Coordinates of C-alpha atoms and ligand atoms in Angstrom, one line a residue:
M1 CA -12.5 -3.9 -20.1
F2 CA -9.3 -4.2 -18.2
L3 CA -6.9 -6.1 -20.1
R4 CA -4.4 -7.4 -17.8
E5 CA -0.8 -7.6 -18.8
N6 CA 0.5 -10.7 -19.2
T7 CA 3.2 -10.4 -16.6
R8 CA 5.2 -13.7 -14.9
A9 CA 4.4 -14.7 -11.7
V10 CA 6.6 -14.2 -8.8
S11 CA 6.3 -15.9 -5.0
V12 CA 6.3 -13.6 -2.5
G13 CA 5.9 -16.0 0.6
A14 CA 2.1 -16.8 0.5
V15 CA 1.4 -14.3 -1.9
T16 CA 2.0 -14.4 -6.0
I17 CA 2.8 -11.2 -7.8
G18 CA 2.0 -11.3 -11.4
G19 CA 0.6 -14.0 -13.7
G20 CA -3.1 -13.2 -13.4
A21 CA -3.3 -13.0 -9.4
P22 CA -5.4 -10.6 -7.8
I23 CA -3.8 -7.5 -7.2
S24 CA -2.2 -6.8 -4.0
V25 CA -2.3 -4.1 -1.6
Q26 CA 1.2 -3.3 0.2
S27 CA 2.4 -0.4 2.2
M28 CA 5.4 0.4 4.9
T29 CA 5.7 0.8 8.3
N30 CA 6.9 4.1 9.6
V31 CA 8.5 3.8 12.8
F32 CA 12.0 2.6 13.3
T33 CA 12.0 -1.2 12.4
H34 CA 14.5 -1.8 15.4
Q35 CA 12.0 -0.7 17.9
K36 CA 10.3 -4.0 17.5
E37 CA 7.1 -4.2 19.7
A38 CA 6.1 -0.7 17.8
C39 CA 7.1 -2.0 14.5
L40 CA 5.2 -5.6 14.8
E41 CA 2.1 -3.5 16.1
Q42 CA 2.0 -1.6 13.2
I43 CA 2.6 -4.5 11.0
K44 CA -0.4 -5.9 12.5
R45 CA -2.4 -3.0 12.2
L46 CA -1.5 -3.0 8.4
A47 CA -2.4 -6.5 8.0
A48 CA -6.0 -6.1 10.1
A49 CA -6.4 -3.0 7.8
G50 CA -6.0 -5.4 4.6
A51 CA -2.2 -5.1 3.5
D52 CA -1.5 -8.4 2.0
L53 CA 2.3 -7.5 2.3
V54 CA 4.6 -5.2 4.5
R55 CA 7.7 -3.4 3.7
L56 CA 10.2 -2.1 6.4
A57 CA 13.1 -0.1 6.0
V58 CA 16.5 -1.9 7.4
P59 CA 19.0 1.2 7.3
G60 CA 21.0 -0.4 9.9
P61 CA 22.2 -3.6 11.4
E62 CA 20.1 -3.4 14.3
D63 CA 17.2 -3.2 11.9
T64 CA 18.1 -6.7 10.1
A65 CA 18.6 -8.0 13.8
V66 CA 15.2 -8.1 14.4
L67 CA 14.0 -8.9 11.3
K68 CA 13.7 -12.9 12.2
E69 CA 11.5 -12.3 14.9
L70 CA 9.3 -10.0 13.1
V71 CA 9.0 -12.4 10.0
A72 CA 8.1 -15.1 12.7
Q73 CA 5.1 -13.1 13.9
S74 CA 4.0 -10.9 11.5
P75 CA 0.6 -12.3 9.5
V76 CA 2.0 -11.1 6.4
P77 CA 4.9 -11.6 4.2
L78 CA 7.4 -8.8 5.1
I79 CA 9.5 -7.1 2.5
G80 CA 13.1 -5.5 3.3
D81 CA 13.8 -2.0 1.9
V82 CA 17.5 -2.1 1.0
H83 CA 19.3 1.2 0.1
F84 CA 23.2 1.8 -0.2
H85 CA 24.1 -1.1 2.0
F86 CA 24.1 -4.4 0.4
D87 CA 24.9 -5.9 3.8
R88 CA 21.5 -4.9 4.8
A89 CA 20.5 -7.3 1.7
L90 CA 22.1 -10.3 2.8
E91 CA 21.1 -9.7 6.3
A92 CA 17.6 -9.5 5.7
V93 CA 17.4 -12.4 3.0
A94 CA 18.9 -14.9 5.8
A95 CA 16.4 -13.3 8.3
G96 CA 13.6 -14.6 6.2
V97 CA 12.1 -11.9 4.2
A98 CA 10.1 -12.7 1.2
K99 CA 11.2 -10.1 -0.7
I100 CA 13.9 -7.3 -1.1
R101 CA 13.7 -4.1 -2.9
L102 CA 17.1 -2.5 -4.6
N103 CA 17.2 0.6 -5.6
P104 CA 19.4 0.5 -9.0
G105 CA 20.5 4.2 -7.9
N106 CA 22.4 3.5 -5.1
I107 CA 23.3 -0.3 -5.3
T108 CA 25.0 -0.3 -8.2
E109 CA 28.4 -2.8 -7.8
R110 CA 28.0 -5.6 -10.3
A111 CA 29.8 -7.8 -7.9
K112 CA 27.4 -7.0 -4.7
V113 CA 24.3 -7.1 -6.9
E114 CA 25.2 -10.4 -8.2
Q115 CA 25.8 -11.8 -4.4
V116 CA 22.5 -10.2 -3.5
I117 CA 20.4 -12.0 -6.2
R118 CA 22.7 -15.5 -5.8
S119 CA 21.8 -15.3 -1.9
C120 CA 17.8 -14.7 -3.0
A121 CA 18.1 -17.4 -5.4
D122 CA 19.0 -19.7 -2.7
H123 CA 16.5 -18.6 -0.3
G124 CA 13.7 -18.3 -2.4
V125 CA 13.3 -14.4 -2.1
A126 CA 12.2 -12.2 -4.7
I127 CA 13.6 -9.2 -5.6
R128 CA 11.7 -5.7 -6.4
V129 CA 14.1 -3.5 -8.9
G130 CA 12.9 0.0 -7.8
V131 CA 14.1 3.5 -8.9
N132 CA 13.0 6.5 -7.9
S133 CA 13.0 10.0 -9.9
G134 CA 15.1 11.6 -7.1
S135 CA 17.8 9.2 -7.1
I136 CA 17.6 9.2 -11.1
R137 CA 18.1 12.8 -11.3
A138 CA 21.0 12.7 -8.9
R139 CA 23.3 11.0 -11.2
S140 CA 26.5 12.3 -10.7
G141 CA 29.7 12.8 -13.5
S142 CA 30.0 13.9 -16.8
S143 CA 26.2 11.9 -17.6
K144 CA 24.4 14.3 -15.7
K145 CA 24.1 17.0 -18.1
K146 CA 23.3 14.4 -20.6
D147 CA 20.7 13.1 -18.1
S148 CA 19.2 16.4 -17.3
Q149 CA 17.9 16.5 -21.0
E150 CA 16.4 13.1 -21.2
P151 CA 13.0 12.6 -20.4
L152 CA 12.6 11.3 -16.9
P153 CA 10.4 8.2 -18.0
K154 CA 13.2 7.4 -20.5
L155 CA 15.8 7.7 -18.3
M156 CA 14.3 5.4 -15.7
V157 CA 13.1 2.7 -18.1
D158 CA 17.3 2.7 -19.2
K159 CA 18.3 2.2 -15.8
I160 CA 16.3 -0.6 -14.7
S161 CA 17.1 -2.2 -18.3
A162 CA 20.7 -1.7 -17.5
Y163 CA 20.2 -3.4 -13.8
L164 CA 18.5 -6.4 -15.1
D165 CA 21.2 -7.4 -17.2
I166 CA 22.9 -8.5 -14.0
F167 CA 19.8 -10.5 -13.3
S168 CA 19.6 -12.2 -16.3
A169 CA 23.6 -13.2 -16.3
C170 CA 22.4 -14.7 -12.9
D171 CA 19.3 -16.4 -14.6
F172 CA 17.1 -14.8 -11.9
D173 CA 13.7 -13.9 -12.8
Q174 CA 11.8 -13.9 -9.6
V175 CA 11.8 -10.2 -10.0
I176 CA 9.3 -7.3 -9.9
L177 CA 9.8 -3.6 -11.2
S178 CA 9.0 0.0 -10.1
A179 CA 9.5 3.2 -11.3
K180 CA 8.2 5.9 -8.7
C181 CA 8.0 9.5 -9.8
S182 CA 6.1 12.3 -7.9
Q183 CA 3.7 13.3 -11.0
V184 CA 0.5 11.6 -12.3
R185 CA 2.0 12.2 -16.0
Q186 CA 5.3 10.9 -15.7
T187 CA 3.7 8.1 -13.8
V188 CA 1.6 7.1 -16.3
Q189 CA 4.1 7.2 -18.9
V190 CA 6.8 5.4 -17.1
Y191 CA 4.8 2.2 -15.9
R192 CA 3.4 2.1 -19.9
A193 CA 7.0 2.2 -21.0
L194 CA 7.9 -0.6 -18.3
A195 CA 4.5 -2.5 -19.4
E196 CA 5.7 -2.5 -23.0
R197 CA 9.3 -3.5 -22.4
F198 CA 9.3 -6.2 -19.5
D199 CA 7.2 -8.8 -18.8
F200 CA 8.0 -8.9 -15.1
P201 CA 5.2 -7.9 -12.6
L202 CA 4.8 -4.1 -12.2
H203 CA 4.6 -2.5 -8.2
L204 CA 2.6 0.8 -9.2
G205 CA 3.2 3.8 -6.8
F206 CA 4.6 7.2 -6.2
T207 CA 8.3 8.4 -4.6
A208 CA 6.4 11.0 -3.0
A209 CA 2.9 12.0 -3.5
G210 CA 2.0 14.3 -0.7
V211 CA -0.2 14.7 2.2
L212 CA -3.7 12.7 2.4
E213 CA -5.5 15.0 -0.1
T214 CA -2.9 15.6 -2.8
G215 CA -2.0 11.8 -2.3
L216 CA -5.4 10.6 -2.9
V217 CA -5.8 12.7 -5.9
K218 CA -2.5 11.4 -7.5
N219 CA -2.5 8.1 -6.9
S220 CA -6.3 7.7 -7.9
L221 CA -5.4 9.2 -11.1
A222 CA -2.4 7.7 -12.3
L223 CA -3.0 4.4 -10.4
G224 CA -6.6 4.2 -11.3
K225 CA -5.9 4.9 -15.1
L226 CA -2.9 2.1 -15.3
L227 CA -5.0 -0.3 -13.7
A228 CA -7.8 0.4 -16.1
E229 CA -5.6 -0.4 -18.5
G230 CA -4.4 -3.6 -17.5
I231 CA -1.4 -2.2 -16.2
G232 CA 0.1 -3.1 -12.3
D233 CA 0.0 -6.1 -10.4
T234 CA 0.5 -4.7 -6.3
L235 CA 0.5 -1.0 -5.5
R236 CA 1.5 0.9 -2.8
V237 CA -0.7 4.3 -2.3
S238 CA 2.2 6.5 -1.0
L239 CA 0.7 9.3 1.6
T240 CA 2.1 11.2 3.9
A241 CA -0.4 9.7 6.7
D242 CA -0.7 7.3 8.9
P243 CA 0.2 4.2 6.7
V244 CA -3.3 2.5 7.5
E245 CA -4.5 5.1 5.3
E246 CA -2.8 4.0 2.4
V247 CA -4.1 0.6 2.7
L248 CA -7.6 1.6 2.7
A249 CA -7.0 4.1 -0.1
A250 CA -5.4 1.0 -2.2
K251 CA -8.4 -1.2 -1.6
E252 CA -10.8 1.5 -2.4
I253 CA -8.9 2.2 -6.0
L254 CA -9.7 -1.7 -6.4
Y255 CA -13.0 -1.8 -5.4
N256 CA -14.1 1.2 -7.4
L257 CA -12.3 -0.1 -10.8
G258 CA -13.7 -3.5 -10.0
L259 CA -10.4 -5.3 -9.6
R260 CA -11.5 -6.8 -6.1
E261 CA -14.6 -7.5 -4.4
R262 CA -15.6 -5.4 -1.6
N263 CA -15.4 -7.8 1.5
E264 CA -15.4 -5.0 4.0
P265 CA -18.1 -2.4 5.0
E266 CA -18.1 0.5 3.0
V267 CA -18.9 3.8 5.3
I268 CA -21.1 6.5 4.3
S269 CA -21.2 9.6 6.2
C270 CA -22.4 13.2 6.0
P271 CA -19.8 16.1 5.7
S272 CA -21.2 17.3 9.0
C273 CA -22.1 21.0 9.6
G274 CA -23.2 23.1 12.5
R275 CA -26.1 20.8 13.5
C276 CA -23.7 18.0 14.6
R277 CA -22.7 17.9 18.6
V278 CA -19.6 15.6 17.8
D279 CA -16.1 15.6 16.0
L280 CA -17.9 13.4 13.1
I281 CA -14.5 13.7 10.9
K282 CA -12.7 11.8 13.7
V283 CA -15.4 9.6 14.9
V284 CA -16.0 8.7 11.2
R285 CA -12.3 8.0 10.6
Q286 CA -11.5 5.7 13.8
A287 CA -14.8 3.8 12.4
R288 CA -13.6 3.2 9.0
I289 CA -10.5 1.7 10.5
R290 CA -12.0 -0.6 12.9
L291 CA -14.7 -1.6 10.5
A292 CA -11.8 -2.8 8.1
R293 CA -11.2 -5.6 10.0
I294 CA -14.6 -7.1 9.4
K295 CA -14.8 -9.1 6.5
A296 CA -18.3 -8.7 5.3
P297 CA -19.7 -6.5 2.4
L298 CA -21.8 -4.2 4.3
R299 CA -23.1 -0.6 4.3
V300 CA -22.4 1.1 7.2
A301 CA -23.9 4.9 7.5
I302 CA -22.5 7.5 10.4
M303 CA -24.6 10.8 10.3
G304 CA -24.2 14.0 11.6
C305 CA -27.8 14.7 13.1
E306 CA -31.7 13.7 12.7
V307 CA -32.3 15.9 9.7
N308 CA -30.8 12.8 7.2
G309 CA -29.5 10.5 9.3
P310 CA -32.9 8.2 9.8
G311 CA -33.1 8.4 5.9
E312 CA -29.8 7.1 5.1
A313 CA -29.9 5.0 8.0
A314 CA -33.1 3.5 6.2
E315 CA -30.6 2.2 3.3
A316 CA -28.0 0.9 5.2
D317 CA -27.3 -2.4 7.1
Y318 CA -25.9 -0.4 9.9
A319 CA -26.2 3.1 10.8
L320 CA -24.9 5.2 14.0
C321 CA -27.3 8.7 13.6
M322 CA -26.4 11.6 16.4
G323 CA -28.9 12.9 18.3
P324 CA -28.8 16.0 21.0
K325 CA -27.7 13.8 23.9
K326 CA -27.0 10.2 22.7
A327 CA -26.5 8.3 19.4
L328 CA -28.9 6.0 17.8
L329 CA -28.1 3.1 16.5
Y330 CA -30.2 0.9 13.5
R331 CA -30.1 -2.5 12.2
N332 CA -31.8 -3.0 8.4
G333 CA -32.8 0.4 8.9
Q334 CA -35.0 -0.3 11.8
P335 CA -34.1 1.5 15.6
A336 CA -31.6 -0.7 17.9
G337 CA -31.1 1.7 20.5
T338 CA -29.3 4.5 21.9
T339 CA -25.7 4.5 23.1
P340 CA -24.0 7.5 24.8
F341 CA -21.3 9.8 22.3
E342 CA -18.6 8.1 24.5
T343 CA -18.9 4.2 23.8
M344 CA -20.9 4.6 20.3
L345 CA -18.2 3.1 18.1
D346 CA -17.7 0.2 20.5
E347 CA -21.6 -0.1 20.5
L348 CA -21.8 0.1 16.4
I349 CA -18.9 -2.3 16.3
K350 CA -20.3 -4.9 18.3
L351 CA -24.0 -4.4 16.6
V352 CA -22.0 -5.1 13.6
N353 CA -20.0 -8.2 14.8
E354 CA -23.5 -10.0 16.2
R355 CA -24.7 -10.1 12.8
S356 CA -20.9 -11.0 11.0
E357 CA -20.2 -13.7 13.2
Ligands
SF4_1 S1 -26.9 15.0 8.6 FE1 -27.2 16.7 9.7 S2 -25.0 17.1 10.7 FE2 -25.0 15.6 8.5 S3 -24.8 17.3 7.0 FE3 -26.7 16.7 7.4 S4 -27.6 18.6 8.4 FE4 -25.3 18.4 9.4

């Protein structure tokens, strides 16, 4: 049973976050935003993989300078990620982003925050107030010693609460909250505390989760636990990996919790062993990413050899099974031809596309 927290609805372009809207998936580009073509290419890859929203770093004026064009060409709403320089926030809003993220740990001057809030109100732009454990612990001055004795979740919630005073004074409620840590237990604690105290929608995620295997476990445990408790309105699965992996992982979490209906192929594959004649890990990874663009709840098996290949193929809508010199294609459990290893992914996608069209 999933009891969604009753959160306010916040519009981020065409996407609604909170208020019972479907939980949205987001990721962040990891190329320089000012390298417009590379950035746009990555935005499109993320959107094709299933991202509902894409966030971009805008550390310099050269980054906000290209935002207008990126916004115009992006298939999904864009979010400007702002740290340290409130000017970047104003520039991003003027360029047409649907949301900005502000870090209360490094944009602190009240008059400047108010100016950003007013600009967002004028342009219909939402704001995520996002604290990270790193910037909370880095608080300087006389409070540092005291801070270090306080539990991190409490410090983070207090920081957000103080920052939100500025927003309520400006009568601005298009707000989303996040408090990102690097540990599972802290993440669960801080988001539970946020859900208890505020009715703004929550953006779930980690500040630093780790490489693929570490990050997947951490994200699945913490975000899965919170979502199962009804906490969370949008998520980013942070991974030190291709951001497309973040999108695929976020969707898997939602599918497996029954919070999103699978609308893309599920790829079943064997672990491979000494009988397999191709780099199956690479083949399956590429297939997973390419098949995510097909919007149909199909089961696709990719098997390393004839030992278990035909058996799995019989259970799948489509299958690719490695033979000694070629790969065998299956459709609905029946042989559908052979293909050289070099072109097998293209052939598989073609076969699946024939059905889904
Ligand atoms: S299907 Fe073949 S390659 Fe894959 S694990 Fe089984 S025996 Fe090995």
